[in-house]
């Protein structure tokens, strides 16, 4: 599963859900989750269920603009702020989360 952290924000989290739901549960409720959680979000379709499951645990990110993008990285994922976003108010910032789409050749310990 994909875990989500948007640029090190210190949002006070009030969890709506107590644990990450199963893939099957997300599939059953995908239409209502899209309406509720994907406001101001750009999500690659092949990562949609994982991103929805992660966003369920962070309700404070509901209206935050986040663009999820697939790219070749040497890490699992990265969050990149833009220079112009540094000068915006926290609730007006945009975030870009890059997800590695290449399979890592190394095995984790």
Coordinates of C-alpha atoms in Angstrom, one line a residue:
X1 CA 0.0 0.0 0.0
X2 CA 1.0 3.5 -0.6
X3 CA 1.5 5.8 2.3
X4 CA 1.0 9.5 1.9
X5 CA 2.9 12.4 3.3
X6 CA 2.5 15.8 1.7
X7 CA 5.7 17.8 2.0
X8 CA 6.1 17.4 5.8
X9 CA 3.0 19.4 6.7
X10 CA 2.1 19.3 10.4
X11 CA -1.6 18.9 10.0
X12 CA -3.5 17.9 13.1
X13 CA -5.0 14.6 12.1
X14 CA -8.4 13.6 13.1
X15 CA -8.7 10.1 11.7
X16 CA -12.0 9.2 10.1
X17 CA -11.0 5.6 9.5
X18 CA -9.0 3.6 12.1
X19 CA -7.1 1.4 9.7
X20 CA -6.2 1.1 6.0
X21 CA -9.1 -0.6 4.2
X22 CA -8.6 -3.7 2.0
X23 CA -8.4 -3.3 -1.8
X24 CA -11.8 -5.1 -2.0
X25 CA -13.5 -2.6 0.3
X26 CA -12.1 0.4 -1.7
X27 CA -13.3 -1.2 -4.9
X28 CA -16.8 -1.6 -3.4
X29 CA -17.0 2.1 -2.4
X30 CA -14.8 3.6 -5.1
X31 CA -17.5 5.9 -6.5
X32 CA -18.3 7.6 -3.2
X33 CA -14.6 7.7 -2.2
X34 CA -13.7 9.5 -5.5
X35 CA -16.3 12.2 -4.8
X36 CA -15.2 12.6 -1.2
X37 CA -11.4 12.4 -1.4
X38 CA -10.3 13.2 -5.0
X39 CA -11.2 16.9 -4.9
X40 CA -8.3 18.8 -6.3
X41 CA -6.3 15.6 -7.0
X42 CA -4.8 14.2 -10.1
X43 CA -4.3 10.5 -9.7
X44 CA -2.9 7.8 -12.1
X45 CA -5.6 5.2 -12.6
X46 CA -3.4 2.3 -11.7
X47 CA -2.7 3.8 -8.3
X48 CA -6.2 5.1 -7.6
X49 CA -7.2 2.4 -5.0
X50 CA -3.9 2.7 -3.0
X51 CA -4.1 6.5 -3.0
X52 CA -7.7 6.5 -2.0
X53 CA -6.9 4.1 0.9
X54 CA -4.1 6.4 2.0
X55 CA -6.1 9.6 1.8
X56 CA -8.8 8.0 4.0
X57 CA -6.4 8.2 6.9
X58 CA -5.6 11.9 6.2
X59 CA -8.9 13.8 6.1
X60 CA -7.1 17.2 6.4
X61 CA -5.7 16.6 2.9
X62 CA -9.3 16.5 1.5
X63 CA -9.1 19.9 -0.2
X64 CA -5.4 20.1 -0.7
X65 CA -4.2 20.2 -4.3
X66 CA -2.1 17.2 -4.9
X67 CA -0.8 15.9 -8.3
X68 CA 0.4 12.3 -8.2
X69 CA 2.7 11.5 -11.0
X70 CA 4.5 8.3 -12.2
X71 CA 8.2 8.5 -13.1
X72 CA 11.4 6.6 -12.9
X73 CA 13.1 7.2 -9.5
X74 CA 15.8 5.6 -7.5
X75 CA 13.5 5.8 -4.4
X76 CA 9.9 4.5 -3.9
X77 CA 8.4 8.0 -4.1
X78 CA 9.2 11.7 -3.6
X79 CA 7.3 14.8 -2.8
X80 CA 8.5 18.0 -4.6
X81 CA 7.4 21.5 -3.7
X82 CA 7.6 24.2 -6.3
X83 CA 9.5 27.4 -5.6
X84 CA 6.3 29.5 -6.0
X85 CA 4.4 27.3 -3.5
X86 CA 6.9 28.3 -0.8
X87 CA 5.4 31.8 -0.8
X88 CA 1.8 30.7 -0.7
X89 CA -0.3 30.2 2.4
X90 CA -0.3 26.6 3.6
X91 CA -3.9 26.0 2.6
X92 CA -3.3 27.4 -0.9
X93 CA -0.2 25.3 -1.7
X94 CA 0.0 22.7 -4.4
X95 CA 1.9 19.4 -3.9
X96 CA 3.4 17.0 -6.4
X97 CA 4.0 13.4 -5.3
X98 CA 6.1 11.3 -7.7
X99 CA 5.7 7.5 -7.6
X100 CA 8.4 5.2 -8.9
X101 CA 7.0 3.1 -11.7
X102 CA 10.1 1.0 -12.2
X103 CA 10.6 -2.2 -10.3
X104 CA 13.6 -2.0 -7.9
X105 CA 16.2 -4.6 -8.8
X106 CA 17.5 -4.8 -5.3
X107 CA 15.7 -6.9 -2.7
X108 CA 14.8 -5.2 0.5
X109 CA 16.2 -6.9 3.6

